[in-house]
């Protein structure tokens, strides 16, 4: 069970509890999935769907505001429930489902719904996830544990960008603009690491 009690301090990465590694791998996979899409999303909105610049800003503004407001509520709720894992898993699962909506996007409203659902999931999971890490480690391990988790986030983001560029380069070398078919391919590919992220967290301990 992921809701573990703190362990005594010990030196080095091998001493970190399994929970930390599970959450780090989950974050890596989820960021890999997300950055495969978010990197190209403004181009998709402008080039494929014909959305104006203001619409792009509106979508991201609403999505980020949703995530920020929900973090406070989800952190409070996880404290009341005394459990972190269910909310964290639910948040990642919701984000995964929301990404799938982009495959069907033929108007910017679909993108708004997808980004809102994705960030809603982020808002639900972020505070309980961080609390889950903190609950699993001793005070002397916190810097190392959160540093490892942040490194996993960053590595996933970089990996997502590389995958996105590779898919675009290989599928439309002759095209001047991003095509819907290429973005749909990326959407389907992104669901693989996103789904794995949910499974790793749900079954990782």
Short mmCIF file of C-alpha atoms in Angstrom, two decimals:
data_model
loop_
_atom_site.label_atom_id
_atom_site.label_comp_id
_atom_site.label_asym_id
_atom_site.label_seq_id
_atom_site.Cartn_x
_atom_site.Cartn_y
_atom_site.Cartn_z
CA UNK A 1 0.00 0.00 0.00
CA UNK A 2 1.41 3.41 -0.92
CA UNK A 3 0.25 5.17 2.25
CA UNK A 4 3.34 4.18 4.23
CA UNK A 5 4.82 5.49 7.45
CA UNK A 6 8.06 7.49 7.44
CA UNK A 7 11.33 5.58 7.59
CA UNK A 8 14.53 6.52 9.36
CA UNK A 9 17.05 8.62 7.46
CA UNK A 10 19.66 6.86 5.35
CA UNK A 11 22.17 8.04 2.80
CA UNK A 12 21.82 7.82 -0.95
CA UNK A 13 19.21 7.06 -3.56
CA UNK A 14 19.05 3.30 -2.78
CA UNK A 15 17.78 4.16 0.69
CA UNK A 16 14.70 5.96 -0.61
CA UNK A 17 11.42 4.10 -0.06
CA UNK A 18 9.72 2.35 -2.95
CA UNK A 19 6.90 4.89 -2.88
CA UNK A 20 9.28 7.64 -3.99
CA UNK A 21 10.48 5.61 -6.98
CA UNK A 22 6.92 4.67 -7.93
CA UNK A 23 5.72 8.28 -7.86
CA UNK A 24 8.82 9.46 -9.73
CA UNK A 25 8.27 6.91 -12.51
CA UNK A 26 4.60 7.88 -12.64
CA UNK A 27 5.48 11.56 -13.03
CA UNK A 28 8.08 10.75 -15.69
CA UNK A 29 5.57 8.79 -17.77
CA UNK A 30 2.83 11.38 -17.36
CA UNK A 31 5.11 14.28 -18.32
CA UNK A 32 6.38 12.28 -21.29
CA UNK A 33 2.77 11.94 -22.42
CA UNK A 34 1.77 15.54 -21.73
CA UNK A 35 4.71 17.21 -23.43
CA UNK A 36 4.23 15.15 -26.57
CA UNK A 37 1.01 17.15 -27.00
CA UNK A 38 1.35 20.50 -25.24
CA UNK A 39 4.44 21.41 -27.25
CA UNK A 40 2.44 21.29 -30.48
CA UNK A 41 -0.97 22.26 -29.16
CA UNK A 42 -0.74 25.99 -30.08
CA UNK A 43 0.26 25.00 -33.62
CA UNK A 44 -2.63 22.55 -33.80
CA UNK A 45 -5.08 25.20 -32.67
CA UNK A 46 -3.77 27.84 -35.07
CA UNK A 47 -2.79 25.79 -38.14
CA UNK A 48 -5.36 23.00 -38.10
CA UNK A 49 -8.37 24.40 -36.26
CA UNK A 50 -7.89 28.03 -37.27
CA UNK A 51 -8.23 29.35 -33.72
CA UNK A 52 -7.22 32.93 -32.96
CA UNK A 53 -4.35 33.76 -30.61
CA UNK A 54 -6.80 34.96 -27.97
CA UNK A 55 -8.51 31.56 -27.94
CA UNK A 56 -5.19 29.82 -27.30
CA UNK A 57 -4.57 32.10 -24.34
CA UNK A 58 -8.11 31.65 -23.03
CA UNK A 59 -7.84 27.86 -23.09
CA UNK A 60 -4.54 27.75 -21.22
CA UNK A 61 -5.64 30.44 -18.77
CA UNK A 62 -8.80 28.60 -17.79
CA UNK A 63 -6.96 25.29 -17.57
CA UNK A 64 -4.18 26.60 -15.34
CA UNK A 65 -6.62 28.48 -13.10
CA UNK A 66 -8.61 25.28 -12.62
CA UNK A 67 -5.52 23.34 -11.59
CA UNK A 68 -4.37 26.04 -9.15
CA UNK A 69 -7.72 26.31 -7.38
CA UNK A 70 -8.19 22.55 -7.07
CA UNK A 71 -4.79 21.96 -5.46
CA UNK A 72 -5.97 23.64 -2.27
CA UNK A 73 -9.18 21.61 -2.10
CA UNK A 74 -7.57 18.27 -2.95
CA UNK A 75 -4.86 18.76 -0.34
CA UNK A 76 -7.49 19.51 2.30
CA UNK A 77 -9.58 16.52 1.20
CA UNK A 78 -6.64 14.11 1.35
CA UNK A 79 -5.95 15.29 4.90
CA UNK A 80 -9.59 14.71 5.87
CA UNK A 81 -9.63 11.25 4.30
CA UNK A 82 -6.23 10.35 5.70
CA UNK A 83 -5.34 8.71 2.37
CA UNK A 84 -3.30 10.07 -0.51
CA UNK A 85 -3.23 7.30 -3.11
CA UNK A 86 -6.90 7.25 -4.25
CA UNK A 87 -6.96 10.95 -5.11
CA UNK A 88 -3.57 10.74 -6.79
CA UNK A 89 -4.57 7.78 -8.96
CA UNK A 90 -7.90 9.42 -9.80
CA UNK A 91 -6.14 12.61 -10.87
CA UNK A 92 -3.77 10.81 -13.22
CA UNK A 93 -6.61 8.69 -14.64
CA UNK A 94 -8.73 11.77 -15.33
CA UNK A 95 -5.85 13.49 -17.13
CA UNK A 96 -5.28 10.39 -19.26
CA UNK A 97 -8.93 10.23 -20.30
CA UNK A 98 -8.97 13.96 -21.08
CA UNK A 99 -5.99 13.64 -23.42
CA UNK A 100 -7.95 11.19 -25.55
CA UNK A 101 -10.45 13.92 -26.46
CA UNK A 102 -7.80 15.60 -28.60
CA UNK A 103 -8.01 12.77 -31.12
CA UNK A 104 -11.55 13.88 -32.00
CA UNK A 105 -10.88 17.63 -31.90
CA UNK A 106 -12.32 19.37 -34.95
CA UNK A 107 -13.00 22.67 -33.17
CA UNK A 108 -11.30 24.54 -30.34
CA UNK A 109 -14.08 23.57 -27.91
CA UNK A 110 -12.74 20.01 -27.90
CA UNK A 111 -9.31 21.32 -26.97
CA UNK A 112 -10.80 23.42 -24.17
CA UNK A 113 -12.60 20.36 -22.79
CA UNK A 114 -9.43 18.28 -23.00
CA UNK A 115 -7.20 20.87 -21.35
CA UNK A 116 -9.79 21.57 -18.66
CA UNK A 117 -10.05 17.84 -17.86
CA UNK A 118 -6.28 17.40 -17.93
CA UNK A 119 -5.67 20.30 -15.56
CA UNK A 120 -8.61 19.26 -13.38
CA UNK A 121 -6.82 15.95 -12.95
CA UNK A 122 -3.57 17.77 -12.20
CA UNK A 123 -5.31 19.85 -9.56
CA UNK A 124 -6.79 16.75 -7.96
CA UNK A 125 -3.51 14.81 -7.80
CA UNK A 126 -0.72 17.31 -7.12
CA UNK A 127 -1.15 18.06 -3.41
CA UNK A 128 -2.00 14.44 -2.40
CA UNK A 129 0.94 13.19 -4.50
CA UNK A 130 3.39 15.53 -2.79
CA UNK A 131 1.93 14.63 0.60
CA UNK A 132 2.26 10.94 -0.28
CA UNK A 133 5.97 11.41 -0.88
CA UNK A 134 6.37 13.40 2.35
CA UNK A 135 4.45 10.77 4.34
CA UNK A 136 6.74 8.02 3.07
CA UNK A 137 10.09 9.49 4.04
CA UNK A 138 11.95 10.73 7.05
CA UNK A 139 12.75 14.47 7.31
CA UNK A 140 16.39 13.79 6.44
CA UNK A 141 15.38 12.30 3.07
CA UNK A 142 12.98 14.98 1.85
CA UNK A 143 15.41 17.04 -0.19
CA UNK A 144 16.72 13.98 -2.00
CA UNK A 145 13.25 12.50 -2.53
CA UNK A 146 11.70 15.66 -3.95
CA UNK A 147 14.82 16.31 -6.01
CA UNK A 148 14.52 12.86 -7.57
CA UNK A 149 10.85 13.44 -8.27
CA UNK A 150 11.55 16.79 -9.94
CA UNK A 151 14.28 15.17 -12.04
CA UNK A 152 11.74 12.58 -13.21
CA UNK A 153 9.33 15.37 -14.16
CA UNK A 154 11.99 17.18 -16.16
CA UNK A 155 13.24 14.06 -17.90
CA UNK A 156 9.69 13.23 -18.96
CA UNK A 157 9.17 16.72 -20.34
CA UNK A 158 12.37 16.55 -22.38
CA UNK A 159 11.51 13.06 -23.60
CA UNK A 160 8.04 14.19 -24.68
CA UNK A 161 9.50 17.04 -26.72
CA UNK A 162 11.97 14.68 -28.43
CA UNK A 163 9.23 12.19 -29.30
CA UNK A 164 6.97 14.93 -30.66
CA UNK A 165 9.72 16.33 -32.87
CA UNK A 166 10.65 12.85 -34.10
CA UNK A 167 7.06 12.02 -35.06
CA UNK A 168 6.55 15.33 -36.84
CA UNK A 169 9.85 15.02 -38.72
CA UNK A 170 9.24 11.43 -39.79
CA UNK A 171 5.59 11.79 -40.78
CA UNK A 172 5.47 15.11 -42.61
CA UNK A 173 8.90 16.07 -43.89
CA UNK A 174 7.36 17.75 -46.91
CA UNK A 175 4.59 19.61 -45.06
CA UNK A 176 5.07 23.23 -44.07
CA UNK A 177 2.40 23.15 -41.34
CA UNK A 178 1.37 20.67 -38.69
CA UNK A 179 -1.35 18.32 -39.99
CA UNK A 180 -4.28 16.86 -38.12
CA UNK A 181 -3.19 13.30 -38.97
CA UNK A 182 0.20 13.86 -37.34
CA UNK A 183 -1.37 15.35 -34.22
CA UNK A 184 -3.81 12.44 -34.00
CA UNK A 185 -0.89 10.02 -34.20
CA UNK A 186 0.82 11.85 -31.35
CA UNK A 187 -2.39 11.78 -29.32
CA UNK A 188 -2.64 8.01 -29.62
CA UNK A 189 1.04 7.57 -28.79
CA UNK A 190 0.70 9.84 -25.75
CA UNK A 191 -1.99 7.61 -24.27
CA UNK A 192 0.51 4.75 -23.90
CA UNK A 193 2.81 6.39 -21.30
CA UNK A 194 -0.20 8.12 -19.71
CA UNK A 195 -1.96 4.79 -19.20
CA UNK A 196 1.25 3.21 -17.91
CA UNK A 197 1.60 6.05 -15.40
CA UNK A 198 -1.80 5.21 -13.90
CA UNK A 199 -0.98 1.49 -13.75
CA UNK A 200 2.45 2.07 -12.19
CA UNK A 201 0.92 4.16 -9.42
CA UNK A 202 -2.09 1.91 -8.85
CA UNK A 203 -0.12 -1.36 -8.83
CA UNK A 204 3.37 -0.19 -7.91
CA UNK A 205 3.21 -1.21 -4.29
#
